[in-house]
Tab-separated table of C-alpha atoms in Angstrom:
chain	number	residue	atom	x	y	z
A	765	UNK	CA	10.982	-34.609	19.623
A	766	UNK	CA	7.221	-34.105	19.318
A	767	UNK	CA	7.682	-31.579	16.468
A	768	UNK	CA	9.910	-34.053	14.626
A	769	UNK	CA	7.250	-36.766	14.975
A	770	UNK	CA	4.588	-34.378	13.633
A	771	UNK	CA	6.727	-33.707	10.548
A	772	UNK	CA	7.199	-37.444	10.003
A	773	UNK	CA	3.461	-38.082	10.347
A	774	UNK	CA	2.673	-35.237	7.946
A	775	UNK	CA	5.115	-36.634	5.366
A	776	UNK	CA	3.459	-40.045	5.608
A	777	UNK	CA	0.006	-38.536	5.088
A	778	UNK	CA	1.317	-36.502	2.151
A	779	UNK	CA	2.739	-39.554	0.384
A	780	UNK	CA	-0.470	-41.525	0.926
A	781	UNK	CA	-2.671	-38.646	-0.263
A	782	UNK	CA	-0.560	-38.154	-3.404
A	783	UNK	CA	-0.817	-41.876	-4.112
A	784	UNK	CA	-4.613	-41.939	-3.763
A	785	UNK	CA	-5.028	-38.901	-6.037
A	786	UNK	CA	-2.674	-40.384	-8.625
A	787	UNK	CA	-4.869	-43.499	-8.693
A	788	UNK	CA	-7.993	-41.364	-9.108
A	789	UNK	CA	-9.176	-42.009	-5.537
A	790	UNK	CA	-9.691	-38.391	-4.515
A	791	UNK	CA	-12.403	-39.256	-1.967
A	792	UNK	CA	-10.021	-41.552	-0.084
A	793	UNK	CA	-7.356	-38.855	-0.212
A	794	UNK	CA	-9.809	-36.320	1.200
A	795	UNK	CA	-10.891	-38.720	3.958
A	796	UNK	CA	-7.245	-39.226	4.901
A	797	UNK	CA	-6.811	-35.458	5.011
A	798	UNK	CA	-9.753	-35.194	7.431
A	799	UNK	CA	-8.171	-37.843	9.665
A	800	UNK	CA	-4.949	-35.819	9.677
A	801	UNK	CA	-6.955	-32.777	10.776
A	802	UNK	CA	-8.529	-34.780	13.604
A	803	UNK	CA	-5.019	-35.668	14.746
A	804	UNK	CA	-4.304	-31.927	14.839
A	805	UNK	CA	-1.745	-32.033	12.051
A	806	UNK	CA	-1.676	-28.554	10.506
A	807	UNK	CA	-2.047	-28.868	6.715
A	808	UNK	CA	0.675	-27.641	4.383
A	809	UNK	CA	0.446	-26.838	0.693
A	810	UNK	CA	2.087	-30.092	-0.415
A	811	UNK	CA	-0.616	-32.061	1.406
A	812	UNK	CA	-3.521	-29.926	0.202
A	813	UNK	CA	-2.572	-29.324	-3.420
A	814	UNK	CA	-3.039	-32.905	-4.749
A	815	UNK	CA	-6.605	-33.030	-3.373
A	816	UNK	CA	-7.508	-29.566	-4.649
A	817	UNK	CA	-6.122	-30.244	-8.122
A	818	UNK	CA	-7.873	-33.623	-8.071
A	819	UNK	CA	-11.226	-31.950	-7.404
A	820	UNK	CA	-10.602	-29.539	-10.293
A	821	UNK	CA	-9.683	-32.306	-12.739
A	822	UNK	CA	-12.821	-34.239	-11.774
A	823	UNK	CA	-14.856	-31.012	-12.152
A	824	UNK	CA	-15.999	-31.219	-8.550
A	825	UNK	CA	-15.777	-27.492	-8.041
A	826	UNK	CA	-18.294	-27.414	-5.184
A	827	UNK	CA	-16.027	-29.819	-3.252
A	828	UNK	CA	-13.043	-27.635	-4.163
A	829	UNK	CA	-14.853	-24.591	-2.768
A	830	UNK	CA	-15.856	-26.473	0.409
A	831	UNK	CA	-12.219	-27.412	1.024
A	832	UNK	CA	-11.146	-23.800	0.509
A	833	UNK	CA	-13.683	-22.618	3.079
A	834	UNK	CA	-12.735	-25.406	5.482
A	835	UNK	CA	-9.044	-24.550	5.540
A	836	UNK	CA	-9.964	-20.858	5.816
A	837	UNK	CA	-11.803	-21.587	9.060
A	838	UNK	CA	-8.679	-23.338	10.328
A	839	UNK	CA	-6.733	-20.094	9.890
A	840	UNK	CA	-4.791	-21.342	6.877
A	841	UNK	CA	-3.612	-18.584	4.434
A	842	UNK	CA	-6.252	-19.333	1.801
A	843	UNK	CA	-5.206	-16.568	-0.606
A	844	UNK	CA	-1.636	-17.837	-0.906
A	845	UNK	CA	-2.830	-21.419	-1.280
A	846	UNK	CA	-5.301	-20.578	-4.059
A	847	UNK	CA	-2.682	-18.578	-5.960
A	848	UNK	CA	-0.257	-21.503	-5.850
A	849	UNK	CA	-3.009	-23.888	-6.995
A	850	UNK	CA	-3.618	-21.659	-10.006
A	851	UNK	CA	0.100	-21.665	-10.778
A	852	UNK	CA	0.050	-25.467	-10.764
A	853	UNK	CA	-2.989	-25.540	-13.046
A	854	UNK	CA	-1.571	-22.962	-15.464
A	855	UNK	CA	1.799	-24.728	-15.666
A	856	UNK	CA	-0.015	-27.780	-17.071
A	857	UNK	CA	-1.306	-27.241	-20.623
A	858	UNK	CA	-4.139	-29.731	-20.126
A	859	UNK	CA	-5.391	-27.957	-16.997
A	860	UNK	CA	-5.155	-24.280	-18.047
A	861	UNK	CA	-8.719	-24.119	-19.356
A	862	UNK	CA	-9.936	-25.609	-16.066
A	863	UNK	CA	-8.313	-22.738	-14.176
A	864	UNK	CA	-10.721	-20.251	-15.764
A	865	UNK	CA	-13.714	-22.303	-14.566
A	866	UNK	CA	-12.288	-22.431	-11.048
A	867	UNK	CA	-11.799	-18.667	-11.065
A	868	UNK	CA	-15.458	-18.148	-12.006
A	869	UNK	CA	-16.541	-20.206	-8.986
A	870	UNK	CA	-14.117	-18.532	-6.579
A	871	UNK	CA	-14.883	-14.932	-7.535
A	872	UNK	CA	-18.620	-15.653	-7.294
A	873	UNK	CA	-18.058	-16.807	-3.717
A	874	UNK	CA	-15.814	-13.990	-2.567
A	875	UNK	CA	-12.468	-15.730	-3.043
A	876	UNK	CA	-11.218	-13.858	-6.106
A	877	UNK	CA	-7.928	-11.961	-5.884
A	878	UNK	CA	-5.557	-9.814	-7.915
A	879	UNK	CA	-2.807	-12.429	-7.620
A	880	UNK	CA	-5.055	-15.110	-9.173
A	881	UNK	CA	-5.993	-12.770	-12.018
A	882	UNK	CA	-2.292	-12.096	-12.578
A	883	UNK	CA	-1.505	-15.810	-12.832
A	884	UNK	CA	-4.329	-16.299	-15.350
A	885	UNK	CA	-3.392	-13.211	-17.384
A	886	UNK	CA	0.231	-14.347	-17.563
A	887	UNK	CA	-0.761	-17.858	-18.668
A	888	UNK	CA	-3.111	-16.565	-21.375
A	889	UNK	CA	-0.468	-14.125	-22.624
A	890	UNK	CA	2.091	-16.924	-22.918
A	891	UNK	CA	-0.482	-19.029	-24.780
A	892	UNK	CA	-0.950	-16.173	-27.244
A	893	UNK	CA	-4.536	-15.453	-26.192
A	894	UNK	CA	-3.908	-11.724	-25.868
A	895	UNK	CA	-7.534	-10.629	-26.059
A	896	UNK	CA	-8.640	-13.018	-23.300
A	897	UNK	CA	-5.791	-11.862	-21.089
A	898	UNK	CA	-6.835	-8.225	-21.552
A	899	UNK	CA	-10.484	-9.101	-20.949
A	900	UNK	CA	-9.461	-10.499	-17.543
A	901	UNK	CA	-7.573	-7.256	-16.926
A	902	UNK	CA	-10.825	-5.331	-17.494
A	903	UNK	CA	-12.886	-7.869	-15.549
A	904	UNK	CA	-10.589	-7.536	-12.566
A	905	UNK	CA	-11.432	-3.849	-12.280
A	906	UNK	CA	-15.127	-4.509	-12.907
A	907	UNK	CA	-15.113	-6.782	-9.840
A	908	UNK	CA	-13.597	-4.009	-7.739
A	909	UNK	CA	-10.003	-5.267	-7.668
A	910	UNK	CA	-7.200	-2.718	-8.081
A	911	UNK	CA	-4.541	-3.970	-10.523
A	912	UNK	CA	-1.033	-4.044	-9.075
A	913	UNK	CA	2.294	-3.520	-10.841
A	914	UNK	CA	2.304	-7.155	-12.014
A	915	UNK	CA	-1.153	-6.720	-13.570
A	916	UNK	CA	-0.058	-3.595	-15.429
A	917	UNK	CA	3.221	-5.231	-16.499
A	918	UNK	CA	1.367	-8.133	-18.116
A	919	UNK	CA	-1.079	-5.677	-19.706
A	920	UNK	CA	1.876	-3.758	-21.201
A	921	UNK	CA	3.068	-6.925	-22.957
A	922	UNK	CA	-0.444	-7.613	-24.250
A	923	UNK	CA	-1.066	-4.087	-25.526
A	924	UNK	CA	2.268	-4.030	-27.352
A	925	UNK	CA	1.412	-7.347	-29.015
A	926	UNK	CA	-1.845	-5.768	-30.202
A	927	UNK	CA	0.012	-2.726	-31.503
A	928	UNK	CA	-1.645	-0.456	-28.932
A	929	UNK	CA	1.561	1.162	-27.700
A	930	UNK	CA	-0.182	4.224	-26.240
A	931	UNK	CA	-2.260	1.976	-23.962
A	932	UNK	CA	0.935	0.196	-22.940
A	933	UNK	CA	2.512	3.564	-22.084
A	934	UNK	CA	-0.538	4.412	-19.949
A	935	UNK	CA	0.014	1.193	-17.978
A	936	UNK	CA	3.665	2.163	-17.487
A	937	UNK	CA	2.532	5.531	-16.116
A	938	UNK	CA	0.176	3.763	-13.681
A	939	UNK	CA	3.067	1.671	-12.364
A	940	UNK	CA	5.183	4.809	-11.937
A	941	UNK	CA	2.347	6.546	-10.058
A	942	UNK	CA	2.283	3.567	-7.685
A	943	UNK	CA	6.034	4.064	-7.032
A	944	UNK	CA	6.593	0.537	-8.328
A	945	UNK	CA	8.809	-0.943	-11.027
A	946	UNK	CA	7.584	-2.754	-14.170
A	947	UNK	CA	8.734	-6.303	-14.809
A	948	UNK	CA	11.753	-6.838	-17.075
A	949	UNK	CA	9.388	-8.468	-19.587
A	950	UNK	CA	7.314	-5.265	-19.603
A	951	UNK	CA	10.403	-3.114	-20.163
A	952	UNK	CA	11.531	-5.335	-23.033
A	953	UNK	CA	8.090	-5.336	-24.599
A	954	UNK	CA	7.498	-1.589	-24.287
A	955	UNK	CA	10.910	-0.639	-25.693
A	956	UNK	CA	10.238	-2.941	-28.632
A	957	UNK	CA	6.849	-1.343	-29.251
A	958	UNK	CA	8.218	2.194	-29.002
A	959	UNK	CA	11.099	1.330	-31.336
A	960	UNK	CA	8.677	0.064	-33.950
A	961	UNK	CA	6.789	3.368	-34.022
A	962	UNK	CA	9.968	5.452	-34.112
A	963	UNK	CA	9.922	6.818	-30.549
A	964	UNK	CA	13.698	6.526	-30.213
A	965	UNK	CA	14.095	9.021	-27.342
A	966	UNK	CA	11.433	7.225	-25.289
A	967	UNK	CA	13.198	3.915	-25.885
A	968	UNK	CA	16.485	5.180	-24.495
A	969	UNK	CA	14.724	6.803	-21.520
A	970	UNK	CA	13.158	3.429	-20.677
A	971	UNK	CA	16.495	1.659	-21.124
A	972	UNK	CA	18.116	3.964	-18.566
A	973	UNK	CA	15.089	3.736	-16.256
A	974	UNK	CA	15.174	-0.061	-16.315
A	975	UNK	CA	18.902	-0.291	-15.619
A	976	UNK	CA	18.469	2.198	-12.776
A	977	UNK	CA	15.586	0.272	-11.209
A	978	UNK	CA	16.491	-3.364	-11.807
A	979	UNK	CA	19.492	-5.009	-10.201
A	980	UNK	CA	20.230	-7.262	-13.166
A	981	UNK	CA	18.813	-5.642	-16.289
A	982	UNK	CA	18.734	-7.086	-19.823
A	983	UNK	CA	22.153	-7.287	-21.481
A	984	UNK	CA	20.740	-5.719	-24.657
A	985	UNK	CA	19.914	-2.610	-22.621
A	986	UNK	CA	23.445	-2.448	-21.197
A	987	UNK	CA	24.934	-2.797	-24.663
A	988	UNK	CA	22.551	-0.124	-25.999
A	989	UNK	CA	24.037	2.399	-23.571
A	990	UNK	CA	27.516	1.277	-24.519
A	991	UNK	CA	26.702	1.791	-28.198
A	992	UNK	CA	25.460	5.302	-27.422
A	993	UNK	CA	28.701	6.011	-25.551
A	994	UNK	CA	30.774	4.758	-28.488
A	995	UNK	CA	28.725	6.879	-30.895
A	996	UNK	CA	29.362	10.005	-28.849
A	997	UNK	CA	33.091	9.393	-28.671
A	998	UNK	CA	33.740	8.360	-32.254
A	999	UNK	CA	32.384	8.827	-35.749
A	1000	UNK	CA	33.989	5.548	-36.784
A	1001	UNK	CA	31.312	2.955	-37.511
A	1002	UNK	CA	33.901	0.201	-36.965
A	1003	UNK	CA	33.827	0.896	-33.226
A	1004	UNK	CA	30.081	0.325	-33.211
A	1005	UNK	CA	30.468	-2.852	-35.242
A	1006	UNK	CA	32.937	-4.133	-32.630
A	1007	UNK	CA	30.279	-3.762	-29.940
A	1008	UNK	CA	27.688	-5.505	-32.122
A	1009	UNK	CA	30.133	-8.332	-32.868
A	1010	UNK	CA	30.763	-8.708	-29.134
A	1011	UNK	CA	27.012	-8.917	-28.543
A	1012	UNK	CA	26.755	-11.720	-31.093
A	1013	UNK	CA	29.655	-13.583	-29.479
A	1014	UNK	CA	28.043	-13.242	-26.043
A	1015	UNK	CA	24.708	-14.498	-27.383
A	1016	UNK	CA	22.933	-11.203	-26.671
A	1017	UNK	CA	19.968	-10.617	-28.974
A	1018	UNK	CA	20.317	-7.760	-31.435
A	1019	UNK	CA	16.817	-6.353	-31.658
A	1020	UNK	CA	14.847	-3.137	-31.821
A	1021	UNK	CA	16.572	-1.507	-28.856
A	1022	UNK	CA	20.011	-2.058	-30.355
A	1023	UNK	CA	18.854	-0.818	-33.745
A	1024	UNK	CA	17.443	2.293	-32.128
A	1025	UNK	CA	20.847	3.012	-30.585
A	1026	UNK	CA	22.778	2.559	-33.845
A	1027	UNK	CA	20.446	3.890	-36.526
A	1028	UNK	CA	23.114	6.054	-38.095
A	1029	UNK	CA	25.841	3.365	-38.230
A	1030	UNK	CA	26.691	1.717	-41.562
A	1031	UNK	CA	25.498	-1.730	-40.571
A	1032	UNK	CA	24.277	-2.628	-44.040
A	1033	UNK	CA	27.866	-3.387	-45.092
A	1034	UNK	CA	28.167	-6.104	-42.447
A	1035	UNK	CA	24.642	-7.457	-43.058
A	1036	UNK	CA	23.767	-7.010	-39.383
A	1037	UNK	CA	20.355	-5.793	-40.590
A	1038	UNK	CA	18.311	-7.425	-43.304
A	1039	UNK	CA	17.264	-5.272	-46.262
A	1040	UNK	CA	13.727	-5.021	-44.875
A	1041	UNK	CA	14.982	-3.943	-41.445
A	1042	UNK	CA	17.345	-1.399	-43.010
A	1043	UNK	CA	14.519	0.196	-44.998
A	1044	UNK	CA	12.239	0.325	-41.947
A	1045	UNK	CA	14.852	1.889	-39.666
A	1046	UNK	CA	16.014	4.322	-42.364
A	1047	UNK	CA	12.418	5.559	-42.558
A	1048	UNK	CA	12.272	5.797	-38.770
A	1049	UNK	CA	15.470	7.885	-38.756
A	1050	UNK	CA	14.016	10.260	-41.356
A	1051	UNK	CA	10.815	10.695	-39.331
A	1052	UNK	CA	12.773	11.227	-36.114
A	1053	UNK	CA	14.938	13.856	-37.838
A	1054	UNK	CA	11.847	15.625	-39.192
A	1055	UNK	CA	10.324	15.679	-35.716
A	1056	UNK	CA	13.494	17.072	-34.106
A	1057	UNK	CA	13.869	19.709	-36.824
A	1058	UNK	CA	10.243	20.777	-36.428
A	1059	UNK	CA	10.687	21.085	-32.661
A	1060	UNK	CA	13.763	23.281	-33.132
A	1061	UNK	CA	11.987	25.522	-35.662
A	1062	UNK	CA	8.989	26.010	-33.347
A	1063	UNK	CA	11.305	26.756	-30.409
A	1064	UNK	CA	13.151	29.357	-32.497
A	1065	UNK	CA	9.929	31.051	-33.595
A	1066	UNK	CA	8.754	31.300	-29.992
A	1067	UNK	CA	12.140	32.561	-28.801
A	1068	UNK	CA	12.189	35.430	-31.316
A	1069	UNK	CA	8.508	36.244	-30.717
A	1070	UNK	CA	7.452	35.587	-34.299
A	1071	UNK	CA	4.273	33.627	-33.524
A	1072	UNK	CA	1.857	36.578	-33.780
A	1073	UNK	CA	3.429	37.873	-37.010
A	1074	UNK	CA	3.144	34.465	-38.662
A	1075	UNK	CA	-0.464	34.120	-37.573
A	1076	UNK	CA	-1.231	37.542	-39.048
A	1077	UNK	CA	0.097	36.275	-42.364
A	1078	UNK	CA	-2.258	33.303	-42.275
A	1079	UNK	CA	-0.017	30.605	-40.771
A	1080	UNK	CA	-2.228	27.957	-39.140
A	1081	UNK	CA	0.489	25.563	-37.981
A	1082	UNK	CA	1.195	27.307	-34.656
């Protein structure tokens, strides 16, 4: 009965606090919060968040910091609370810029965290501010924080957007070394980037890796494997077109991964690819074929022990 009464009292305080903050009376809301503490009502996020956001909006960051330290002394999980506050700020377009100022204050007072950096990086990436997102990625490490798989996943998306696919691949390797799994967004982004530079084998490796690691992977990846299966079992392009038509009917995007899986199919007839896309992927197929042929030639030379003889005749390619 007592626990039920505490919940009722907390709900009343929460409603009153939200009302005061909505009316711009943050001081009254904070005073009410202090009264609740005196009555030994343990704070919850719904009660705290309006006051904390109110302090941020009013640029009272010293008061924000004081409240953070106060609830920390009460044994409240400060890290989780701060992360959720940043999510609230970043979900509101008008408050996103404020979140960066808050982070500066927190990290200077020992309250920075990887999770907060991740929230900020994600928000900046979605806003299209790729360079700022990556600068936070670097700053995180400068402040002694070790990026986690989420940090590297966001960085993958940013690097691909910048056209720095090798850097994105390095981030993927870091995630693998941590025995973690990249986000689906990272998989989608990296396969797109690799497709655009003609690394078809790497794309299909990532497709299989993603579907093996993620319970519900992207439908385009699942269809890509199906296309590959159809290609192996039939030389009839119509079979491939049937799969592509099914993708269109199901609303599955036909993008770089799909194109990588069906480069050799006669899609131009059905106008599945635009002229520009057809030219680009034709060139990619030529380059991929050249690379495979070169690999086979080098392997053959090594197998028959012809390397030394070719070098004697002035060959500098081996």
